[in-house]
Amino acid sequence: MKRCLLAIVLLLGAAGAARAQPPASVRALIDQSRAAIRSDPERSRSLAEQALAALAGQPDSDLQIAAHSLLCDYHADRDRRAAEQHLLAGRALLSPTSRPALAAQLFGCEGELSELAGETARALVLYQQAVAAAQAAHDDEVLANALFQRGYLRGVRGELSQGLTDLRRALDIYERMQLPQQASNTLNAVATLYNRMGDQAQSRLHSEQALKVQRAAGLLREQAVTHHNLGRVLENLGDWPAARSSFEAVLALSRQIGYPRGEAYALRGLASVSNAEGNGIAALELLARATALLDKAPDQRLRAQIELQRGIAMRLVRRPGEGLPALKLALEIFENAQSQAEVAAAHGELAATHAALGEHKLAYEHSLEFKRASDRLLKRQIDERFAALKVEFDTAVTDKENQLLKREKAAAEHALVQEQHASALRAVALLLAALLVAVLAMLVLRHRRASRRMHGLAMTDELTLLANRRQLLGNLKGMIAAGKPCGLLIADLDLFKAINDRHGHLVGDEVLRAVAATMREVVPGSAQLGRLGGEEFIVLLPGSTLEQSMDVAEKTRQAIAALDASRWLPDRGITISIGVTVCGAKDELSAALRRADDALYAAKHDGRNCVRAIDIGAPGRIDEPEPRAAQAMAWATPDTVQ
């Protein structure tokens, strides 16, 4: 009885203190909670709960929504039911007079809960609503947070180009607002997308850069996430000792800050390392501990990743039949989340498990599904213009195919030997041999197609998808040898180095792509357009005279000058200088290139953003070709000097 009275007195005292606390102090509590969420999640939760208690006596809907949003974010990784309760409480307080930024924060938390449940399509819709609300509120930090969430999810779904665009926008906002901690977190997300694209070197570089900032700022939760992403990169690279070290760091940090979801991810990673080392028993023990943590940290994609590793471990301990349910569950979750890379991995492991059970038909069917999923993923990457990944992907596929061919050949030889000793199994052996021949034929066909694709890639510029220097110069050499007249343009972007130095190479790459697309639209259909390298482009105009070639060059110059570059270069435009010549039957490749280069140099010398020409056999440049001298003089005068 005394304890009850004491509790009532304490509650009344706390309520009185809350009523006495002024709103300014509550706002300070919320600001402190938001600042602590990355370095000390428990303190962040405590401060947000103190703010809600203080607001019980002096309600302020905006501050209450902000507190509920922070608590929703905290519990999303730990207690889904508690997170949903805070989400509902925040929604109930929303009104037409509420700030749109608060609605954006609630959309973001609801989207995170949907993402953790594996409902990525719904999560994407919610993140888009969060972006729209933040834009309406003109709140840059909330907008950057929403872009970060949407960009990361787009990367998970395979929408790599759109995901990187969102993350770049978020990074620009954080850097402009001088928020290095948030910027480092965004770099970590960029690293994750590079890992999904297959560029582990870039991914590792961005992760290590993010870790430096996070360690200096004491951001323990972010360090755990970055170490995990780095571990996944090392996992993909097959550097198992380094991957183990990264996942152990995740485990230690997650336990330090009471982050069960981080612990579960770390245990899954350590289980993956154990599986790679052939220790299925150790992997199963680690996975059992990870599964137990899922009750505290619900995450459907994490559950699927755990089940995938469980299936692998069961096959390693020679209990493949017990691993089938886990693999099927993993595949179902990955398909629902539209995670193409993980869908392919699940089909691949199902094929290996059915093969271990002797169920060759099912193994073959899953091998086909593995191929289809891998092909869809590759096509998505190509469509997203990540051409640099194609060679790496095809090389990896070819290596795997060669290994598979060797294994199948060994299996065929073994079957033939067994056939001599077991006549009763002759019919079965013949059937298997026929199946193997069909598989080998299919693999040879795929190998030939891969070789053709690699030849095409060798002739293509990875950044702009135009023909590269090798192809264009080879074509020009062939035209000269065949005695076919040809116009030759060499174009160079003006002051391009300043763009890279001031705005960064990512902006420089976007400018090069935009210029390439514009030139593709301007030059005639019979022309051949390519990139010499750096900021230089080349155009071949079969059958064109010098005057016709200069006309094409001037149209190209005008189109480039008319480009709207404000989204990349707010303080300047884009201009180009072009050198023109023609090639004749008795010309030489080096002489033709030298003339075009000299004409380009003359254009640069005359102030840039202009066209200059040197005819075949001419001692100097031609600025006024007849009979169009007036138009040539216009060409010789730069519109603007960049």
XYZ file of C-alpha atoms in Angstrom:
642
model
C 0.000 0.000 0.000
C 2.813 2.377 0.883
C 4.539 1.552 -2.399
C 1.362 2.366 -4.338
C 0.995 5.708 -2.553
C 4.650 6.482 -3.222
C 4.223 5.673 -6.923
C 1.166 7.936 -7.153
C 3.058 10.769 -5.492
C 5.970 10.327 -7.906
C 3.640 10.265 -10.917
C 1.859 13.407 -9.752
C 5.198 15.094 -9.214
C 6.386 14.121 -12.682
C 3.125 15.358 -14.214
C 3.476 18.656 -12.377
C 7.046 19.044 -13.599
C 5.907 18.281 -17.131
C 3.183 20.933 -16.943
C 5.669 23.425 -15.606
C 8.219 22.793 -18.355
C 8.047 25.536 -21.010
C 7.691 24.603 -24.735
C 11.147 25.990 -25.491
C 12.669 23.355 -23.212
C 10.574 20.640 -24.894
C 11.810 21.787 -28.298
C 15.371 21.545 -26.973
C 14.691 17.972 -25.795
C 13.470 17.017 -29.275
C 16.487 18.643 -30.945
C 18.813 16.772 -28.575
C 16.956 13.529 -29.269
C 17.336 14.002 -33.021
C 21.067 14.703 -32.619
C 21.617 11.634 -30.411
C 19.794 9.108 -32.587
C 22.979 8.209 -34.483
C 25.488 8.243 -31.632
C 23.393 7.121 -28.634
C 19.998 5.614 -29.614
C 18.969 4.920 -25.994
C 19.532 8.531 -24.990
C 17.579 9.638 -28.055
C 14.630 7.466 -26.981
C 14.782 8.736 -23.400
C 14.826 12.385 -24.492
C 11.872 11.895 -26.868
C 9.861 10.182 -24.120
C 10.693 13.053 -21.731
C 9.426 15.494 -24.357
C 6.125 13.597 -24.681
C 5.709 13.521 -20.905
C 6.329 17.263 -20.701
C 3.766 17.885 -23.460
C 1.053 15.957 -21.600
C 0.270 19.081 -19.557
C 0.912 21.626 -22.315
C -0.033 19.934 -25.621
C 1.641 21.145 -28.799
C 0.680 18.972 -31.781
C 3.752 19.817 -33.883
C 6.178 18.983 -31.081
C 4.226 15.837 -30.204
C 4.326 14.639 -33.823
C 8.084 15.277 -33.923
C 8.568 13.227 -30.721
C 6.373 10.377 -31.990
C 8.306 10.385 -35.272
C 11.624 10.026 -33.421
C 10.277 7.171 -31.305
C 8.842 5.486 -34.405
C 12.308 5.632 -35.976
C 13.909 4.222 -32.809
C 11.464 1.310 -32.440
C 11.361 0.444 -36.169
C 14.581 -1.569 -35.740
C 13.567 -3.047 -32.395
C 9.824 -3.320 -31.690
C 7.456 -3.100 -34.667
C 4.324 -2.891 -32.509
C 5.694 0.053 -30.511
C 6.759 1.775 -33.737
C 3.255 1.358 -35.198
C 1.697 2.797 -32.027
C 3.838 5.940 -32.274
C 3.051 6.178 -35.987
C -0.699 6.043 -35.305
C -0.375 8.586 -32.477
C 1.490 10.968 -34.766
C -1.062 10.572 -37.567
C -3.907 11.310 -35.156
C -2.308 14.656 -34.350
C -1.853 15.692 -37.993
C -4.138 18.440 -39.194
C -4.353 20.727 -42.231
C -2.437 23.327 -40.242
C 0.409 20.957 -39.392
C 3.729 21.547 -41.112
C 4.131 19.313 -44.229
C 7.616 18.375 -43.010
C 6.036 16.524 -40.082
C 3.877 14.501 -42.479
C 7.031 13.703 -44.465
C 8.711 12.318 -41.338
C 5.729 10.061 -40.606
C 5.621 8.881 -44.229
C 9.315 8.048 -43.899
C 8.828 5.938 -40.768
C 5.810 4.146 -42.257
C 7.848 3.449 -45.388
C 10.675 2.002 -43.282
C 8.227 -0.336 -41.525
C 6.866 -1.483 -44.900
C 10.407 -1.989 -46.201
C 11.336 -4.101 -43.169
C 8.183 -6.168 -43.780
C 9.371 -6.878 -47.339
C 6.623 -4.708 -48.903
C 9.010 -2.692 -51.071
C 6.396 -1.479 -53.571
C 4.304 0.093 -50.782
C 7.437 1.442 -49.096
C 8.474 3.159 -52.341
C 5.067 4.862 -52.617
C 5.383 6.115 -49.025
C 8.908 7.438 -49.616
C 7.660 9.268 -52.712
C 4.932 10.845 -50.583
C 7.595 11.829 -48.049
C 9.659 13.514 -50.800
C 6.594 15.399 -52.088
C 5.633 16.571 -48.580
C 9.192 17.701 -47.816
C 9.356 19.639 -51.088
C 6.041 21.316 -50.275
C 7.447 22.262 -46.865
C 10.681 23.629 -48.396
C 12.534 21.780 -45.629
C 15.885 20.735 -47.109
C 17.002 18.401 -44.325
C 13.717 16.472 -44.278
C 13.840 16.347 -48.092
C 17.373 14.941 -47.995
C 16.274 12.290 -45.477
C 13.353 11.263 -47.717
C 15.578 11.189 -50.819
C 18.059 9.041 -48.918
C 15.362 6.504 -47.994
C 13.898 6.427 -51.503
C 17.313 6.201 -53.168
C 18.457 3.305 -51.013
C 15.224 1.352 -51.638
C 15.441 1.978 -55.370
C 18.907 0.450 -55.288
C 17.559 -2.627 -53.485
C 14.877 -2.980 -56.174
C 17.466 -2.724 -58.961
C 16.551 0.834 -60.031
C 20.218 1.752 -59.765
C 20.333 4.918 -61.870
C 17.317 6.466 -60.118
C 18.668 5.371 -56.750
C 22.025 7.046 -57.364
C 20.255 10.205 -58.540
C 18.299 10.391 -55.274
C 21.403 9.735 -53.180
C 23.408 12.374 -55.056
C 20.663 14.944 -54.432
C 20.611 14.012 -50.740
C 24.411 14.222 -50.535
C 24.413 17.673 -52.181
C 21.860 18.941 -49.650
C 23.740 17.535 -46.651
C 27.029 19.011 -47.856
C 25.408 22.375 -48.566
C 23.883 22.379 -45.064
C 27.245 21.299 -43.601
C 25.890 18.077 -42.103
C 28.924 15.770 -42.421
C 27.416 12.949 -40.390
C 24.379 12.637 -42.655
C 26.627 13.021 -45.685
C 28.785 10.100 -44.515
C 25.682 7.975 -44.083
C 24.678 8.815 -47.655
C 28.149 7.859 -48.903
C 27.611 4.525 -47.201
C 24.358 4.063 -49.142
C 26.161 4.964 -52.376
C 28.715 2.280 -51.516
C 25.880 -0.237 -51.166
C 24.571 0.616 -54.649
C 28.048 0.304 -56.150
C 28.300 -3.129 -54.533
C 24.994 -4.119 -56.146
C 26.340 -2.876 -59.482
C 29.349 -5.150 -59.099
C 31.879 -2.339 -58.602
C 33.334 -3.569 -55.324
C 36.388 -1.292 -55.568
C 34.262 1.878 -55.593
C 31.995 0.439 -52.920
C 34.914 -0.308 -50.624
C 36.373 3.188 -51.169
C 33.093 4.947 -50.258
C 32.572 2.718 -47.198
C 36.052 3.456 -45.857
C 35.531 7.210 -46.392
C 32.233 7.041 -44.497
C 33.854 5.137 -41.624
C 36.460 7.864 -41.086
C 33.779 10.512 -40.588
C 31.616 8.257 -38.416
C 34.497 7.286 -36.124
C 35.489 10.926 -35.671
C 31.888 11.838 -34.776
C 31.326 8.802 -32.534
C 28.350 7.559 -34.600
C 28.195 3.995 -33.318
C 25.013 2.924 -35.109
C 26.274 4.276 -38.439
C 29.633 2.555 -37.903
C 27.799 -0.733 -37.420
C 25.858 -0.245 -40.667
C 28.975 0.768 -42.623
C 31.027 -2.155 -41.282
C 28.183 -4.459 -42.351
C 28.113 -3.003 -45.872
C 31.890 -3.315 -46.081
C 31.549 -6.916 -44.941
C 29.084 -7.588 -47.785
C 31.579 -6.144 -50.256
C 34.334 -8.373 -48.885
C 31.866 -11.290 -48.961
C 31.273 -10.676 -52.678
C 35.040 -10.431 -53.229
C 35.588 -13.741 -51.398
C 37.968 -12.136 -48.864
C 36.596 -14.223 -45.987
C 39.096 -13.300 -43.215
C 38.482 -9.583 -43.819
C 34.717 -10.178 -44.066
C 34.754 -11.992 -40.720
C 36.615 -9.061 -39.131
C 33.997 -6.593 -40.453
C 31.039 -8.663 -39.243
C 32.646 -9.116 -35.797
C 32.971 -5.310 -35.595
C 29.251 -5.026 -36.426
C 28.415 -7.506 -33.661
C 30.466 -5.663 -31.042
C 29.062 -2.233 -31.931
C 25.456 -3.493 -32.055
C 25.744 -5.078 -28.614
C 27.308 -1.881 -27.268
C 24.334 0.267 -28.327
C 21.599 -2.376 -27.825
C 20.864 -2.765 -31.552
C 19.348 -6.267 -32.045
C 18.782 -5.854 -35.768
C 22.473 -5.033 -36.215
C 23.381 -8.130 -34.167
C 21.182 -10.286 -36.398
C 22.812 -8.906 -39.549
C 26.267 -9.514 -38.065
C 25.425 -13.121 -37.146
C 24.086 -13.743 -40.654
C 27.336 -12.386 -42.085
C 29.451 -14.592 -39.805
C 27.322 -17.581 -40.814
C 27.989 -16.774 -44.473
C 31.734 -16.769 -43.744
C 31.438 -20.129 -41.936
C 29.535 -21.592 -44.900
C 32.216 -20.344 -47.274
C 34.822 -22.081 -45.120
C 32.773 -25.307 -45.248
C 31.785 -25.182 -41.562
C 28.022 -25.703 -41.806
C 27.630 -26.674 -38.141
C 29.065 -23.344 -36.927
C 26.882 -21.518 -39.445
C 23.712 -23.213 -38.151
C 24.515 -22.194 -34.566
C 25.060 -18.572 -35.614
C 21.849 -18.569 -37.657
C 19.832 -19.904 -34.711
C 21.005 -16.925 -32.638
C 20.165 -14.536 -35.487
C 16.662 -16.000 -35.828
C 16.014 -15.522 -32.109
C 16.795 -11.809 -32.509
C 14.229 -11.377 -35.294
C 11.426 -11.209 -32.713
C 13.014 -8.003 -31.426
C 14.066 -6.722 -34.849
C 11.520 -7.785 -37.509
C 13.043 -7.563 -40.982
C 11.727 -9.762 -43.798
C 14.725 -9.369 -46.112
C 17.028 -10.206 -43.214
C 14.881 -13.263 -42.462
C 15.212 -14.350 -46.090
C 18.995 -13.863 -46.012
C 19.175 -15.970 -42.831
C 17.058 -18.725 -44.416
C 19.255 -18.706 -47.532
C 22.375 -19.263 -45.411
C 20.505 -21.949 -43.438
C 19.776 -23.822 -46.674
C 23.454 -23.630 -47.660
C 24.540 -24.883 -44.227
C 22.110 -27.829 -44.373
C 23.587 -28.875 -47.693
C 27.113 -28.626 -46.244
C 26.207 -30.903 -43.307
C 24.625 -33.345 -45.794
C 21.024 -32.662 -44.763
C 19.903 -30.940 -47.972
C 16.283 -32.043 -47.603
C 15.936 -30.084 -44.352
C 17.235 -26.972 -46.065
C 14.630 -26.932 -48.845
C 11.834 -25.221 -46.801
C 14.253 -22.486 -45.728
C 15.370 -21.877 -49.322
C 11.789 -21.760 -50.607
C 10.827 -19.235 -47.910
C 13.862 -17.112 -48.793
C 12.947 -17.182 -52.486
C 9.348 -16.130 -51.732
C 10.475 -13.135 -49.651
C 13.103 -12.048 -52.188
C 10.571 -12.207 -55.024
C 8.049 -10.179 -53.016
C 10.769 -7.581 -52.320
C 11.764 -7.565 -56.028
C 15.413 -8.066 -55.082
C 16.703 -9.576 -58.337
C 20.251 -10.351 -57.214
C 19.028 -12.290 -54.168
C 16.334 -14.061 -56.215
C 19.093 -15.342 -58.483
C 21.168 -16.476 -55.491
C 18.197 -18.386 -54.026
C 17.555 -20.188 -57.338
C 21.234 -21.056 -57.596
C 21.298 -22.614 -54.124
C 18.014 -24.476 -54.786
C 19.622 -25.950 -57.912
C 22.646 -27.098 -55.885
C 20.419 -28.567 -53.130
C 18.196 -30.505 -55.573
C 21.323 -31.781 -57.302
C 22.630 -32.996 -53.917
C 19.322 -34.855 -53.444
C 19.640 -36.440 -56.889
C 16.595 -34.529 -58.177
C 18.208 -33.542 -61.464
C 15.051 -32.307 -63.174
C 14.304 -29.832 -60.381
C 17.969 -28.874 -60.259
C 17.870 -28.153 -63.994
C 14.669 -26.082 -63.638
C 16.192 -23.934 -60.892
C 19.369 -23.563 -62.957
C 17.212 -22.127 -65.743
C 15.493 -19.788 -63.273
C 18.913 -18.761 -61.993
C 19.916 -17.922 -65.567
C 16.686 -15.972 -66.203
C 17.039 -13.991 -62.983
C 20.682 -13.250 -63.749
C 19.798 -12.154 -67.277
C 17.019 -9.860 -65.994
C 19.452 -8.310 -63.548
C 22.051 -7.752 -66.267
C 19.473 -6.213 -68.634
C 18.318 -3.881 -65.854
C 21.889 -2.730 -65.313
C 22.389 -2.108 -69.027
C 19.090 -0.217 -69.257
C 20.241 1.907 -66.310
C 23.386 2.792 -68.337
C 25.857 1.119 -66.044
C 27.805 -0.093 -69.057
C 31.037 -0.354 -67.081
C 29.631 -3.388 -65.282
C 28.926 -5.413 -68.398
C 32.448 -6.625 -69.048
C 32.917 -7.646 -65.413
C 29.577 -9.437 -65.356
C 30.162 -11.305 -68.620
C 33.659 -12.269 -67.537
C 32.341 -13.635 -64.250
C 29.577 -15.526 -66.057
C 32.076 -16.967 -68.536
C 34.349 -18.134 -65.730
C 31.418 -19.818 -63.994
C 30.338 -21.428 -67.246
C 33.843 -22.771 -67.847
C 33.892 -24.240 -64.352
C 30.480 -25.772 -64.918
C 31.652 -27.266 -68.238
C 34.605 -28.889 -66.483
C 32.373 -30.300 -63.740
C 29.866 -31.616 -66.274
C 32.626 -33.158 -68.356
C 34.043 -34.866 -65.284
C 30.569 -36.112 -64.415
C 30.128 -37.500 -67.945
C 33.470 -39.317 -67.775
C 32.575 -40.722 -64.380
C 29.219 -41.896 -65.718
C 30.925 -43.694 -68.608
C 33.305 -45.487 -66.247
C 30.431 -46.521 -64.024
C 28.569 -47.747 -67.070
C 31.251 -50.342 -67.716
C 30.867 -51.727 -64.181
C 27.079 -51.515 -63.856
C 25.254 -52.755 -66.934
C 21.966 -52.625 -65.060
C 22.253 -48.816 -64.969
C 23.113 -48.452 -68.662
C 19.753 -47.001 -69.667
C 19.885 -44.390 -66.912
C 23.480 -43.505 -67.780
C 22.572 -43.000 -71.440
C 19.720 -40.711 -70.471
C 22.020 -38.654 -68.238
C 24.625 -38.469 -70.992
C 22.028 -37.116 -73.432
C 20.964 -34.514 -70.871
C 24.563 -33.494 -70.312
C 25.153 -33.097 -74.051
C 22.148 -30.773 -74.246
C 23.425 -28.740 -71.304
C 26.895 -28.512 -72.859
C 25.426 -27.351 -76.158
C 23.413 -24.681 -74.387
C 26.476 -23.506 -72.488
C 28.594 -23.360 -75.659
C 25.881 -21.259 -77.308
C 25.804 -18.923 -74.300
C 29.593 -18.694 -74.425
C 29.494 -17.631 -78.076
C 26.847 -15.000 -77.341
C 28.945 -13.698 -74.438
C 31.984 -13.459 -76.733
C 29.995 -11.427 -79.247
C 28.786 -9.104 -76.483
C 32.323 -8.620 -75.208
C 33.497 -7.729 -78.744
C 30.758 -5.093 -78.924
C 31.790 -3.692 -75.551
C 35.413 -3.451 -76.706
C 34.253 -1.038 -79.419
C 31.989 1.069 -77.166
C 32.794 3.966 -74.839
C 31.504 2.936 -71.390
C 30.446 6.423 -70.236
C 28.589 7.811 -73.284
C 27.735 4.504 -75.048
C 29.149 6.021 -78.263
C 31.694 4.247 -80.473
C 35.142 4.485 -78.939
C 38.466 5.675 -80.379
C 39.456 2.189 -81.566
C 36.321 1.714 -83.649
C 36.135 5.209 -85.205
C 39.818 5.400 -86.154
C 39.590 1.880 -87.611
C 36.595 2.933 -89.712
C 38.360 6.109 -90.881
C 41.461 4.155 -91.839
C 39.288 1.763 -93.866
C 37.568 4.653 -95.715
C 40.899 6.235 -96.617
C 42.306 2.907 -97.802
C 39.206 2.338 -99.947
C 39.536 5.818 -101.487
C 36.184 7.026 -100.125
C 35.948 10.776 -99.406
C 34.960 11.625 -95.863
C 34.440 14.684 -93.664
C 36.288 14.584 -90.313
C 35.287 16.607 -87.217
C 37.182 16.677 -83.928
C 35.277 18.476 -81.158
C 36.532 19.422 -77.695
C 34.463 20.768 -74.770
C 35.679 24.186 -73.653
C 37.223 24.523 -70.171
C 36.028 21.051 -69.189
C 38.774 20.619 -66.570
C 37.280 23.535 -64.634
C 33.966 21.658 -64.468
C 35.626 18.587 -62.954
C 37.744 20.654 -60.561
C 34.873 22.799 -59.326
C 31.854 20.488 -59.473
C 33.392 17.019 -59.325
C 33.764 14.143 -61.767
C 30.175 12.935 -61.294
C 28.915 16.250 -62.729
C 31.578 16.066 -65.447
C 30.292 12.612 -66.433
C 26.702 13.911 -66.609
C 27.850 16.782 -68.855
C 29.658 14.354 -71.187
C 26.528 12.177 -71.423
C 24.349 15.205 -72.195
C 26.760 16.437 -74.891
C 26.924 12.951 -76.438
C 23.125 12.716 -76.540
C 22.845 16.167 -78.162
C 25.469 15.360 -80.810
C 23.685 12.080 -81.563
C 20.526 14.080 -82.353
C 22.268 16.711 -84.488
C 24.632 14.749 -86.755
C 23.107 13.106 -89.873
C 22.002 9.501 -89.784
C 24.814 8.467 -92.119
C 27.454 9.962 -89.829
C 29.585 7.976 -87.394
C 29.893 9.560 -83.922
C 32.304 8.536 -81.207
C 34.392 9.634 -78.250
C 38.167 9.988 -78.669
C 38.684 10.168 -74.910
C 38.388 12.748 -72.147
C 36.223 15.597 -73.400
C 37.051 15.022 -77.126
C 34.537 13.671 -79.669
C 34.967 12.623 -83.319
C 32.483 12.650 -86.215
C 32.960 10.909 -89.602
C 30.771 12.179 -92.478
C 31.090 9.731 -95.440
C 30.869 11.466 -98.819
C 30.736 14.994 -97.342
C 32.519 18.035 -98.750
C 34.339 20.540 -96.584
C 31.409 22.978 -96.771
C 28.894 20.265 -95.807
C 31.145 19.162 -92.946
C 31.425 22.729 -91.639
C 27.638 23.051 -91.813
C 27.244 19.955 -89.610
C 29.937 21.280 -87.252
C 28.194 24.652 -86.878
C 24.820 23.022 -86.160
C 26.511 20.859 -83.560
C 28.196 23.888 -81.958
C 24.897 25.767 -81.774
C 23.061 22.765 -80.257
C 25.705 22.346 -77.549
C 25.648 26.069 -76.740
C 21.842 25.870 -76.400
C 21.997 23.061 -73.825
C 20.373 23.909 -70.486
C 23.182 23.094 -68.057
C 21.738 24.883 -65.028
C 21.036 21.660 -63.129
C 24.777 20.909 -63.143
C 26.458 24.259 -63.750
C 24.455 27.118 -62.218
C 27.122 29.685 -63.046
C 27.952 28.875 -66.686
C 26.904 27.088 -69.825
C 28.520 24.475 -72.070
C 30.369 25.329 -75.294
C 32.440 23.324 -77.738
C 35.216 24.046 -80.233
C 35.365 22.035 -83.466
C 38.122 21.408 -86.012
C 37.078 20.287 -89.510
C 38.869 18.690 -92.467
C 38.139 16.238 -95.283
C 39.956 13.045 -96.228
C 40.794 12.052 -99.782
C 41.803 8.906 -101.633
C 45.561 9.463 -101.240
C 45.340 10.791 -97.734
C 46.956 9.286 -94.639
C 45.249 8.678 -91.297
C 47.887 10.565 -89.295
C 47.833 13.520 -91.701
C 44.025 13.774 -91.606
C 43.981 13.670 -87.811
C 46.743 16.279 -87.654
C 44.775 18.655 -89.924
C 41.617 18.285 -87.835
C 43.664 18.739 -84.664
C 45.332 21.878 -86.047
C 41.905 23.261 -86.980
C 40.681 22.508 -83.455
C 43.713 24.290 -82.030
C 42.894 27.303 -84.214
C 39.315 27.295 -82.855
C 40.643 27.249 -79.296
C 43.141 30.012 -80.118
C 40.397 32.181 -81.636
C 38.403 32.267 -78.418
C 36.664 28.822 -78.260
C 33.004 28.111 -79.054
C 33.660 28.268 -82.806
C 34.379 26.134 -85.885
C 37.640 26.198 -87.865
C 38.631 24.090 -90.875
C 41.736 23.063 -92.833
C 41.203 21.546 -96.282
C 43.228 18.631 -97.571
C 46.504 19.934 -98.968
C 45.871 23.459 -97.617
C 48.801 25.232 -95.898
C 46.617 26.795 -93.194
C 43.110 27.049 -91.837
C 40.004 27.996 -93.838
C 37.592 30.340 -92.050
C 35.435 31.436 -95.024
C 34.636 28.565 -97.477
C 33.059 29.648 -100.770
C 30.375 30.300 -101.749
C 29.091 30.782 -98.152
C 31.550 33.429 -96.928
C 28.979 35.351 -94.893
C 27.887 32.280 -92.945
C 31.535 31.246 -92.470
C 32.313 34.600 -90.896
C 29.485 33.992 -88.424
C 31.036 30.673 -87.602
C 34.388 32.340 -86.988
C 32.930 34.655 -84.311
C 32.364 32.941 -80.920
C 28.980 33.488 -79.331
C 30.332 33.344 -75.821
C 33.797 32.586 -74.540
C 33.825 29.956 -71.799
